[in-house]
Amino acid sequence: MATSAGTLTRGRLPQAERKPRSLWSDAWKRLTRNKAAVLGIVFIVLMILVAIFADLLAQHNPVQQNAGISLRPPVWVQTGNPATSGLSEYPLGTDSLGRDMLSRLIFGARVSLIVGLIPTTIVVVIGVTFGLIAGYAGGWIDNLMMRIVDIVTAFPDLLFLITVGVAFRDTPFGQAFNGLLLIFVALAIVGWTGLTRLVRGQVLSLKQKEFIEAARTVGVSRRSILFKHLLPNAMAPVIVAISFAIPAFILAEAVLTIIGVGMRPSVNPDNPFPTSWGVLMSDGFASINSNPWALFFPVLLVSGTMLAFTSLGDGLRDALDPRDN
Amino acid sequence: MTAYVIRRILWFIPVLTIVGLITFTIAQLTPGGPFDRNPEEGRRMNPGTERVLRARFGLDLPQWRQFTRYMFFDIEKDAKTKEDKIVWGAIGGNLGPTYKSQGRRTVQQEIFGSSGGNPSSFYYSARLGLQAFLIALGLGIPLGVLAALKQNTWIDYLVLFTATAIYSLSSLVLSFILLLLFSSYLGWFTIIPDWDDPIRPWILPSMALGLASMGYVARVARASVLEVKRQDYVRTAQAKGLADMAVVWKHIVKNAMLPIVTISGPLFAGLLTGSLFVERVFLVPGIGNDFVTAVGARDYSMILGLTLLYCFALTIASLVVDLLYGVVDPRISLA
């Protein structure tokens, strides 16, 4: 036995010479080998760039109204009648107020991505903290916290969002940022319980492992155990959950807007966040008879975004949990 | 078992009370009341009339009493006999009068009662939800099983891709896609539905609601069958020469059903609240439609009543799912 250990340390076996690899670099390699996931990442990065450089990309101001050229189809639709044909000036057509569809889609990406990101950030902070504490503390603290989670889960999400949306719509809080602040807060309030359950489950199984016991034995502080030992090891499923939470929030904003309690339309030409894909779908739905294209384009972009996040999420799940394959 | 069911049902009471309390508080914080505008003319209501109406609905009582009166019971003087009598609230199935009708109809009548020969809102929502549920399970399970049995063939990839795509689009985007494709482009269905037709107007909303869940069911069914397929008892069954069909149905599918039962609870919940949006897009006069109208009109009792009703349905659904576990997998014991 002693000799074989000696040969290993002298490095004659090729495996022994390999550089240490972390879980994350392994996962990244597996992720980039997954074609669908890479496609998803490319699409998402593209949308993020569009959102950031919306001012440069958009040809027209997204809230500028043009009387007389409303509800035009895209440029390739030529009906023969100049009053109903597409215009090269407005490549994807115009909406019912004559606003440029393409510019609105570009600016809509900005709000929709933010709607995906901000509530997700809030939800991750609350959900992970709650889950860590409940799972690690155990006993009555765990019990109390999980009962709170039960009640929030029992509340029908959409009904809560609508009720809150209507209740605070006309208050200064509800009007802040065209109603977006209210949407962020409301989405965060209903959205955190899933992550709490997930993290708590992870912690419950992790805290029985030897490395935690070892850390406790050598006197590592509770805060250190929670954030340096438990959290990083519970992170993989959280990351997967995040990649599914973002599109869910984007959709939730759209649902609320279409039901009539979401984002308010903006008429201020200097507003950097004038519209969202939800608003565009809602407007497009209202004018579906006269110009279905106004619904088609936002639906197309939202579909692309949903598919991109799903393939990224599925890819992440496979990459971070190789046991599944 | 019985003790378990009773304990679960008793747990409903605090959950529903707290959900009711939260909704009640939000409704109270809302600026504007149900009677500050005249519903027909849209202008401010006569203050005297408003006072009378508020008194009739108990809105002049202290807030805690408005709440207990609505949720549990209140003691009122009977108009004829002049004696105190108990009037039950939500706990006794009385969801209160709607403000919209100025007290002539109760919330439960508004939801479950038919008006003027038209079916009730409940009928529309329940039928829509049920059809969607059937589409989700009826298509999802066979597709998932098929994909798993043909693992790594083109059938598997096709099913998996379609299921994932449809599921990630969700019923929202799917509603619009179906509407654009079948109503707007192909013109097979009218955008404004004709509810006298027994089948036609139901097709698109049921598909929009059901297909997204179908994608999810198919994915879960596939994963579950793949798991079971590797078990020793399946190999044993094949080794002893059982017919392929018998192995699939008796050993694989039956044992792979547990995760389906698990997800059918949240699935049912999703169909209930998801229908709120689908109803809006396909102009279905169901409960979701009632809810959106009620919120706009600050109809507190209708908002509270519908929220409680949804919440009750969700908790019942999760209880039924937990009970079904025991039926599907006798190894799981409750209590």
XYZ file of C-alpha atoms in Angstrom:
660
model
C 0.000 0.000 0.000
C 2.747 2.411 0.929
C 4.540 1.936 -2.381
C 1.471 2.547 -4.511
C 0.792 5.768 -2.639
C 4.417 6.714 -3.221
C 4.199 6.186 -6.978
C 1.107 8.352 -7.094
C 2.797 11.263 -5.376
C 5.839 10.985 -7.601
C 3.411 11.685 -10.439
C 4.074 8.809 -12.775
C 0.371 8.334 -13.489
C -0.978 10.810 -16.010
C -4.169 11.466 -13.988
C -2.145 12.713 -11.079
C -0.641 15.476 -13.206
C -3.962 16.977 -14.201
C -4.636 20.451 -12.865
C -7.376 20.650 -10.257
C -10.704 21.614 -11.825
C -13.501 23.347 -10.013
C -17.128 22.327 -10.215
C -17.901 25.613 -11.956
C -15.356 25.297 -14.759
C -16.539 21.730 -15.342
C -20.116 22.905 -15.444
C -19.249 25.724 -17.846
C -17.590 23.224 -20.184
C -20.625 20.967 -20.123
C -22.906 23.947 -20.680
C -21.038 25.240 -23.719
C -21.125 21.773 -25.259
C -24.955 21.945 -25.199
C -26.009 23.549 -28.496
C -29.502 24.586 -27.406
C -28.144 26.247 -24.286
C -25.510 28.147 -26.264
C -28.205 29.317 -28.671
C -30.239 30.486 -25.688
C -27.276 32.382 -24.245
C -26.611 34.066 -27.595
C -30.239 35.180 -27.859
C -30.286 36.503 -24.296
C -27.009 38.393 -24.730
C -28.377 39.869 -27.950
C -31.501 41.076 -26.154
C -29.403 42.549 -23.341
C -27.322 44.476 -25.896
C -30.494 45.698 -27.612
C -31.832 46.839 -24.241
C -28.643 48.700 -23.332
C -28.174 50.398 -26.702
C -31.873 50.998 -27.391
C -31.282 54.752 -27.843
C -28.757 54.126 -30.599
C -30.642 51.322 -32.335
C -34.115 52.814 -32.512
C -34.782 54.929 -35.620
C -37.746 56.740 -34.103
C -38.801 57.850 -30.689
C -40.958 54.986 -29.356
C -43.692 57.296 -28.062
C -43.828 59.682 -30.995
C -47.284 59.516 -32.557
C -47.855 60.010 -36.265
C -51.377 60.766 -37.369
C -52.367 59.308 -40.723
C -49.990 56.364 -40.767
C -51.490 54.294 -37.955
C -51.817 50.500 -38.016
C -49.487 49.965 -40.965
C -48.284 46.416 -41.686
C -44.546 45.712 -42.059
C -42.732 46.971 -45.141
C -42.968 43.709 -47.100
C -46.783 43.774 -47.073
C -47.831 45.718 -50.165
C -51.572 45.707 -50.663
C -51.567 47.898 -53.736
C -53.395 50.589 -51.825
C -50.863 53.200 -50.563
C -53.031 53.917 -47.515
C -52.758 50.360 -46.142
C -49.307 49.279 -47.375
C -46.096 49.014 -45.384
C -43.671 51.946 -45.373
C -39.889 51.595 -45.683
C -39.561 54.266 -42.988
C -41.304 51.901 -40.519
C -39.922 48.427 -41.329
C -42.166 46.502 -38.890
C -45.180 48.737 -39.278
C -46.898 51.057 -36.839
C -49.395 50.714 -33.995
C -52.818 52.293 -33.600
C -51.286 55.700 -32.804
C -48.807 55.575 -35.665
C -45.824 54.808 -33.402
C -42.938 52.874 -34.910
C -43.230 49.178 -34.063
C -39.524 48.365 -34.331
C -38.471 51.201 -32.025
C -41.127 50.187 -29.517
C -39.959 46.566 -29.580
C -36.370 47.706 -28.992
C -37.311 49.859 -26.008
C -39.722 47.185 -24.803
C -36.789 44.783 -24.460
C -35.322 47.161 -21.904
C -38.310 47.198 -19.565
C -39.099 43.513 -20.010
C -35.562 42.416 -19.160
C -35.504 44.687 -16.114
C -38.851 43.252 -15.048
C -37.199 39.855 -15.271
C -34.083 40.860 -13.359
C -35.132 43.108 -10.471
C -37.865 40.924 -8.929
C -35.593 37.897 -9.398
C -32.834 39.637 -7.428
C -35.214 40.521 -4.594
C -36.677 37.018 -4.603
C -33.241 35.381 -4.485
C -32.115 37.515 -1.540
C -35.297 36.893 0.472
C -35.796 33.285 -0.564
C -32.209 32.167 -0.003
C -31.871 33.932 3.366
C -35.171 32.507 4.577
C -34.332 29.020 3.348
C -30.847 29.056 4.890
C -32.130 30.193 8.275
C -35.126 27.849 8.348
C -33.098 24.845 7.247
C -30.172 25.489 9.550
C -32.055 26.613 12.648
C -34.622 23.813 12.586
C -37.056 23.422 15.481
C -39.754 26.002 16.090
C -38.050 28.672 13.949
C -38.153 26.331 10.951
C -41.724 25.393 11.747
C -42.896 28.995 12.014
C -41.090 30.059 8.847
C -42.442 27.168 6.825
C -45.992 27.918 7.977
C -45.512 31.469 6.660
C -44.303 29.957 3.397
C -47.392 27.694 3.345
C -49.748 30.637 3.701
C -48.033 32.709 1.021
C -48.138 29.677 -1.272
C -51.814 29.091 -0.531
C -52.589 32.604 -1.731
C -53.441 32.502 -5.448
C -50.578 34.528 -6.984
C -52.391 36.135 -9.841
C -55.349 37.184 -7.692
C -52.998 38.820 -5.216
C -51.153 40.625 -7.997
C -54.381 41.920 -9.512
C -55.849 42.995 -6.173
C -52.664 44.819 -5.183
C -52.356 46.264 -8.673
C -55.806 47.799 -8.545
C -55.596 48.833 -4.903
C -52.425 50.884 -5.231
C -52.768 51.958 -8.829
C -53.754 55.520 -8.077
C -51.401 56.107 -5.142
C -47.949 57.739 -5.602
C -46.399 54.338 -4.893
C -48.430 52.737 -7.658
C -47.582 55.495 -10.120
C -43.827 55.431 -9.545
C -41.930 54.506 -12.722
C -45.185 54.086 -14.659
C -46.363 51.460 -12.195
C -43.224 49.340 -12.506
C -42.218 49.750 -8.836
C -45.541 48.314 -7.732
C -45.134 45.385 -10.127
C -41.625 44.641 -8.829
C -42.709 44.648 -5.201
C -45.873 42.627 -5.814
C -44.051 40.008 -7.901
C -41.350 39.696 -5.246
C -43.889 39.233 -2.451
C -45.520 36.226 -4.107
C -42.410 34.819 -5.782
C -39.961 33.922 -3.021
C -41.519 30.810 -1.474
C -40.336 28.327 -4.085
C -36.691 29.287 -3.543
C -37.095 29.123 0.218
C -38.387 25.562 -0.012
C -35.580 24.640 -2.390
C -32.762 26.098 -0.297
C -34.207 24.745 2.935
C -34.310 21.254 1.447
C -30.695 21.564 0.339
C -29.575 22.824 3.739
C -31.446 20.063 5.566
C -29.489 17.413 3.694
C -26.171 19.323 3.600
C -26.038 20.091 7.295
C -25.816 16.380 8.086
C -22.680 16.040 5.949
C -19.266 15.567 7.531
C -17.739 18.805 6.269
C -20.297 20.864 8.139
C -19.787 18.771 11.243
C -16.041 19.303 10.845
C -16.469 23.048 10.434
C -18.605 23.179 13.557
C -16.105 21.100 15.513
C -13.205 23.420 14.743
C -15.297 26.358 15.888
C -16.286 28.091 12.655
C -18.879 30.769 13.397
C -22.496 30.165 12.509
C -22.507 32.995 9.985
C -19.451 31.517 8.275
C -20.987 28.064 8.142
C -24.153 29.491 6.625
C -22.631 31.725 3.994
C -19.251 30.114 3.276
C -20.031 26.429 3.562
C -23.744 25.822 3.132
C -24.645 28.522 0.613
C -22.037 27.732 -2.083
C -22.962 24.046 -1.920
C -26.672 24.810 -2.227
C -26.136 27.216 -5.129
C -26.497 24.896 -8.137
C -30.276 24.366 -7.940
C -30.712 28.051 -7.079
C -29.017 29.061 -10.318
C -31.279 26.724 -12.272
C -34.299 28.187 -10.481
C -33.144 31.725 -11.349
C -33.009 30.910 -15.039
C -36.648 29.814 -14.846
C -37.733 32.709 -12.601
C -36.624 35.466 -14.983
C -38.909 34.464 -17.892
C -41.745 33.773 -15.444
C -41.560 37.373 -14.201
C -41.413 38.748 -17.743
C -44.589 36.822 -18.504
C -46.246 37.908 -15.255
C -45.732 41.560 -16.160
C -47.304 40.904 -19.554
C -50.284 39.121 -17.978
C -50.872 41.983 -15.545
C -50.591 44.582 -18.281
C -53.053 42.741 -20.498
C -55.508 42.335 -17.623
C -55.188 46.070 -17.100
C -53.253 46.442 -13.850
C -49.696 46.410 -15.173
C -47.460 49.040 -16.649
C -48.988 52.360 -17.638
C -48.422 53.659 -21.140
C -45.950 56.517 -21.232
C -46.258 59.585 -23.450
C -43.074 61.279 -22.262
C -40.547 61.244 -25.134
C -37.591 61.479 -22.707
C -38.600 58.468 -20.640
C -35.838 55.842 -20.950
C -38.379 53.120 -20.009
C -41.398 54.012 -22.134
C -42.954 50.645 -22.876
C -42.699 46.896 -22.326
C -43.407 43.823 -24.424
C -46.452 43.326 -22.207
C -47.783 46.745 -23.209
C -47.069 45.969 -26.865
C -48.935 42.648 -26.690
C -51.816 44.343 -24.935
C -51.987 47.081 -27.603
C -51.552 44.538 -30.373
C -54.332 42.404 -28.939
C -56.623 45.438 -28.903
C -56.000 46.061 -32.600
C -55.860 42.410 -33.713
C -58.635 42.857 -36.269
C -57.135 45.813 -38.066
C -53.419 44.951 -37.783
C -52.473 41.492 -36.472
C -48.789 42.288 -37.070
C -48.808 44.594 -34.055
C -49.494 41.508 -31.931
C -47.358 39.147 -33.985
C -43.979 40.853 -33.424
C -44.078 41.187 -29.636
C -45.403 37.612 -29.390
C -42.501 36.466 -31.562
C -39.915 38.203 -29.382
C -41.454 37.016 -26.136
C -41.600 33.449 -27.499
C -37.930 33.658 -28.448
C -37.011 34.925 -25.005
C -39.017 32.213 -23.243
C -37.430 29.481 -25.363
C -33.968 30.951 -24.818
C -34.319 30.992 -21.042
C -35.792 27.484 -20.987
C -32.953 25.993 -23.027
C -30.457 27.853 -20.852
C -32.185 26.566 -17.715
C -32.319 22.981 -18.976
C -28.670 23.251 -20.019
C -27.680 24.587 -16.613
C -29.531 21.785 -14.878
C -27.706 19.150 -16.898
C -24.379 20.930 -16.506
C -24.618 21.445 -12.762
C -26.014 18.039 -11.903
C -24.122 15.461 -13.970
C -25.719 12.607 -12.015
C -28.948 13.126 -13.933
C -27.429 11.949 -17.197
C -55.998 8.293 7.895
C -59.233 9.904 9.117
C -57.268 11.831 11.716
C -54.932 13.023 8.998
C -57.783 14.276 6.805
C -59.421 16.044 9.738
C -56.151 17.695 10.706
C -55.619 18.880 7.156
C -59.144 20.254 6.900
C -58.774 22.083 10.220
C -55.604 23.681 8.839
C -57.802 25.225 6.107
C -59.405 27.543 8.641
C -56.310 29.549 9.655
C -55.054 29.584 6.058
C -58.329 30.885 4.646
C -58.722 33.357 7.524
C -55.281 34.816 6.935
C -55.757 34.926 3.159
C -59.103 36.640 3.766
C -57.522 39.076 6.212
C -54.783 40.031 3.749
C -57.265 40.575 0.929
C -59.593 42.497 3.237
C -56.742 44.749 4.375
C -55.670 45.478 0.809
C -59.249 46.244 -0.177
C -59.524 48.612 2.804
C -56.336 50.433 1.839
C -57.674 50.997 -1.652
C -58.693 54.584 -2.256
C -62.293 55.005 -3.313
C -65.239 52.909 -2.245
C -67.831 50.823 -4.009
C -70.470 53.550 -3.750
C -68.586 56.721 -4.526
C -69.779 56.610 -8.084
C -73.146 55.956 -9.589
C -72.688 52.823 -11.702
C -75.007 53.958 -14.498
C -73.884 57.527 -14.897
C -70.278 57.304 -13.711
C -70.484 60.549 -11.688
C -70.295 61.078 -7.945
C -73.137 59.551 -6.040
C -75.431 61.607 -3.856
C -73.822 61.601 -0.352
C -77.149 60.674 1.274
C -77.608 57.653 -0.981
C -74.003 56.675 -0.405
C -74.525 56.787 3.371
C -77.635 54.607 3.164
C -75.904 52.065 0.951
C -72.822 51.947 3.155
C -75.000 51.325 6.199
C -76.911 48.596 4.419
C -73.723 46.686 3.675
C -72.268 47.260 7.116
C -69.477 49.467 5.787
C -70.140 51.909 8.643
C -69.183 49.269 11.233
C -65.692 49.181 12.751
C -63.300 47.393 10.431
C -62.628 44.402 12.655
C -66.354 43.775 12.816
C -66.778 44.131 9.070
C -64.155 41.423 8.739
C -65.549 38.980 11.316
C -69.021 39.619 9.951
C -67.859 38.688 6.503
C -65.654 35.717 7.414
C -67.524 34.149 10.322
C -70.857 35.529 11.521
C -72.611 38.571 12.918
C -75.561 39.090 15.211
C -78.332 41.116 13.689
C -81.786 42.100 14.670
C -84.381 40.335 12.601
C -86.523 42.896 10.804
C -89.842 41.182 11.632
C -89.460 39.411 14.964
C -87.052 41.994 16.452
C -84.975 39.176 17.912
C -81.229 38.720 17.672
C -80.232 36.119 15.130
C -76.931 34.822 13.841
C -76.076 35.616 10.231
C -73.359 33.326 8.945
C -70.516 34.600 6.811
C -68.068 32.900 4.469
C -67.548 30.040 6.894
C -71.190 29.059 6.398
C -70.973 29.363 2.619
C -72.396 32.872 2.491
C -70.049 35.092 0.518
C -72.172 38.183 0.995
C -74.138 40.440 -1.325
C -72.347 41.965 -4.286
C -72.092 45.714 -4.245
C -72.521 45.886 -7.989
C -76.077 44.629 -7.796
C -76.661 46.937 -4.794
C -77.372 43.921 -2.663
C -79.916 42.150 -4.823
C -77.632 39.242 -5.674
C -75.121 37.445 -3.474
C -71.608 36.545 -4.579
C -72.479 32.870 -4.710
C -75.508 33.646 -6.900
C -73.325 35.764 -9.143
C -70.831 32.903 -9.570
C -72.983 29.789 -9.512
C -76.384 31.093 -10.578
C -77.368 31.409 -14.207
C -78.726 34.725 -15.351
C -81.229 35.268 -18.125
C -80.911 31.768 -19.562
C -77.119 31.977 -19.851
C -75.024 29.433 -17.962
C -73.244 30.628 -14.803
C -69.678 31.963 -14.728
C -68.750 28.880 -12.777
C -69.961 26.690 -15.639
C -67.736 28.494 -18.130
C -64.625 28.382 -15.943
C -65.177 24.822 -14.736
C -65.798 23.476 -18.215
C -62.791 25.322 -19.590
C -60.575 24.068 -16.759
C -61.815 20.498 -17.084
C -61.298 20.373 -20.836
C -57.817 21.795 -20.415
C -57.067 19.258 -17.682
C -58.179 16.425 -19.983
C -56.023 17.747 -22.822
C -53.029 18.068 -20.488
C -53.245 14.557 -19.049
C -54.833 12.805 -22.029
C -52.143 13.955 -24.440
C -49.259 14.519 -22.069
C -49.095 11.075 -20.464
C -49.200 9.005 -23.692
C -46.682 11.301 -25.395
C -44.318 11.178 -22.448
C -44.569 7.381 -22.178
C -44.052 7.004 -25.911
C -40.968 9.229 -25.880
C -39.456 7.322 -22.977
C -40.063 3.928 -24.568
C -38.445 5.147 -27.790
C -35.631 6.878 -25.931
C -32.998 8.564 -28.137
C -34.945 8.050 -31.371
C -36.354 10.887 -33.464
C -39.765 10.344 -31.826
C -38.228 11.014 -28.430
C -36.441 14.146 -29.611
C -39.527 15.464 -31.361
C -41.765 14.938 -28.326
C -39.205 16.366 -25.935
C -38.564 19.427 -28.067
C -42.259 20.134 -28.684
C -43.173 19.594 -25.053
C -40.387 21.857 -23.830
C -41.180 24.585 -26.332
C -44.915 24.566 -25.625
C -44.385 24.462 -21.894
C -41.970 27.365 -21.871
C -44.331 29.494 -23.956
C -47.018 29.139 -21.263
C -50.709 29.678 -21.842
C -50.226 33.429 -22.258
C -48.068 33.369 -25.361
C -49.833 30.235 -26.589
C -53.202 32.022 -26.442
C -51.893 34.755 -28.694
C -50.204 32.324 -31.064
C -53.414 30.290 -31.434
C -55.448 33.455 -31.838
C -53.113 34.851 -34.490
C -52.837 31.577 -36.379
C -56.360 30.159 -36.280
C -58.537 33.242 -35.871
C -56.626 36.025 -37.512
C -54.643 34.262 -40.253
C -56.649 31.154 -41.132
C -59.989 32.592 -40.081
C -61.312 29.274 -38.756
C -62.634 30.811 -35.558
C -64.179 34.190 -34.850
C -62.363 36.477 -32.445
C -65.631 37.334 -30.733
C -67.031 33.949 -29.677
C -70.585 32.827 -30.275
C -71.489 30.946 -27.103
C -74.640 29.456 -28.628
C -72.355 27.083 -30.494
C -71.699 24.116 -28.174
C -68.190 23.264 -29.393
C -66.513 25.851 -31.583
C -65.791 28.681 -29.140
C -64.350 26.214 -26.614
C -61.634 24.772 -28.814
C -59.034 27.546 -28.774
C -59.258 28.524 -25.075
C -59.151 24.871 -23.973
C -56.124 24.264 -26.169
C -54.331 27.401 -24.989
C -54.891 26.437 -21.376
C -54.326 22.701 -21.768
C -51.398 22.497 -24.168
C -48.922 24.402 -21.989
C -49.633 21.997 -19.138
C -49.514 19.101 -21.572
C -45.892 19.983 -22.329
C -45.100 19.846 -18.650
C -46.953 16.557 -18.083
C -45.187 14.957 -21.062
C -41.765 15.954 -19.727
C -42.503 14.610 -16.263
C -44.043 11.396 -17.623
C -41.026 10.796 -19.838
C -38.528 11.323 -17.038
C -40.510 9.101 -14.717
C -40.859 6.243 -17.202
C -37.138 6.406 -17.961
C -36.449 6.033 -14.268
C -38.790 3.044 -13.869
C -37.547 1.380 -17.057
C -34.151 0.841 -15.438
C -35.579 -0.946 -12.370
C -34.732 -4.574 -11.699
C -38.345 -5.706 -11.585
C -38.853 -4.501 -15.150
C -35.879 -6.547 -16.301
C -37.264 -9.522 -14.370
C -40.654 -9.136 -16.008
C -39.029 -9.041 -19.443
C -36.761 -11.970 -18.590
C -39.620 -14.189 -17.542
C -41.121 -13.622 -20.988
C -44.032 -11.300 -20.318
C -45.490 -9.696 -23.407
C -44.040 -6.250 -24.075
C -47.438 -4.597 -23.702
C -48.019 -6.216 -20.330
C -44.642 -5.027 -19.082
C -45.291 -1.503 -20.289
C -48.766 -1.131 -18.821
C -48.608 -3.226 -15.677
C -45.076 -2.604 -14.575
C -43.739 0.556 -16.123
C -46.635 2.959 -16.579
C -48.381 2.056 -13.348
C -45.263 2.638 -11.310
C -44.349 5.784 -13.168
C -47.581 7.564 -12.277
C -46.575 8.933 -8.876
C -44.816 12.077 -10.162
C -47.830 12.744 -12.397
C -50.081 12.693 -9.345
C -47.651 15.018 -7.594
C -47.744 17.607 -10.336
C -51.465 17.343 -11.024
C -52.179 19.372 -7.862
C -50.189 22.457 -8.882
C -51.330 21.773 -12.441
C -54.962 22.013 -11.420
C -54.150 25.182 -9.504
C -52.448 26.608 -12.555
C -55.451 25.822 -14.721
C -57.740 27.564 -12.232
C -55.806 30.820 -12.070
C -54.314 30.557 -15.537
C -57.818 30.539 -16.929
C -58.159 34.089 -15.633
C -55.912 35.263 -18.395
C -57.128 32.880 -21.095
C -60.695 33.961 -20.354
C -59.628 37.521 -20.968
C -58.048 36.786 -24.349
C -60.823 34.534 -25.656
C -63.617 36.609 -24.100
C -64.974 33.753 -21.973
C -67.581 35.068 -19.493
C -66.182 33.012 -16.602
C -65.095 33.596 -13.022
C -61.829 35.223 -14.080
C -63.793 37.802 -15.965
C -65.965 38.420 -12.884
C -62.855 38.908 -10.801
C -61.274 41.480 -13.087
C -64.558 43.395 -13.294
C -64.998 43.234 -9.507
C -61.521 44.573 -8.840
C -62.144 47.500 -11.166
C -65.443 48.290 -9.467
C -63.998 47.883 -5.922
C -66.609 45.250 -5.231
C -65.011 44.123 -1.935
C -67.272 41.185 -1.234
C -66.837 39.838 -4.744
C -63.014 40.209 -4.536
C -62.888 38.541 -1.128
C -65.382 35.868 -2.133
C -63.566 34.911 -5.306
C -60.160 34.933 -3.623
C -61.451 32.679 -0.862
C -63.119 30.417 -3.400
C -59.928 30.055 -5.450
C -57.878 29.534 -2.318
C -60.335 26.914 -1.064
C -60.178 25.084 -4.393
C -56.374 25.135 -4.301
C -56.140 23.771 -0.761
C -58.704 21.062 -1.577
C -56.705 20.158 -4.687
C -53.504 19.763 -2.698
C -55.312 17.629 -0.104
C -56.746 15.375 -2.809
C -53.264 14.993 -4.299
C -51.811 13.967 -0.950
C -54.592 11.420 -0.499
C -54.019 10.065 -3.998
C -50.372 9.353 -3.132
C -51.525 6.608 -0.829
C -53.736 5.112 -3.541
C -51.066 5.183 -6.253
C -48.221 4.076 -4.015
C -49.375 1.939 -1.082
C -45.911 2.233 0.482
C -46.622 5.849 1.376
C -48.570 6.099 4.575
C -50.147 9.324 5.695
C -50.887 10.387 9.253
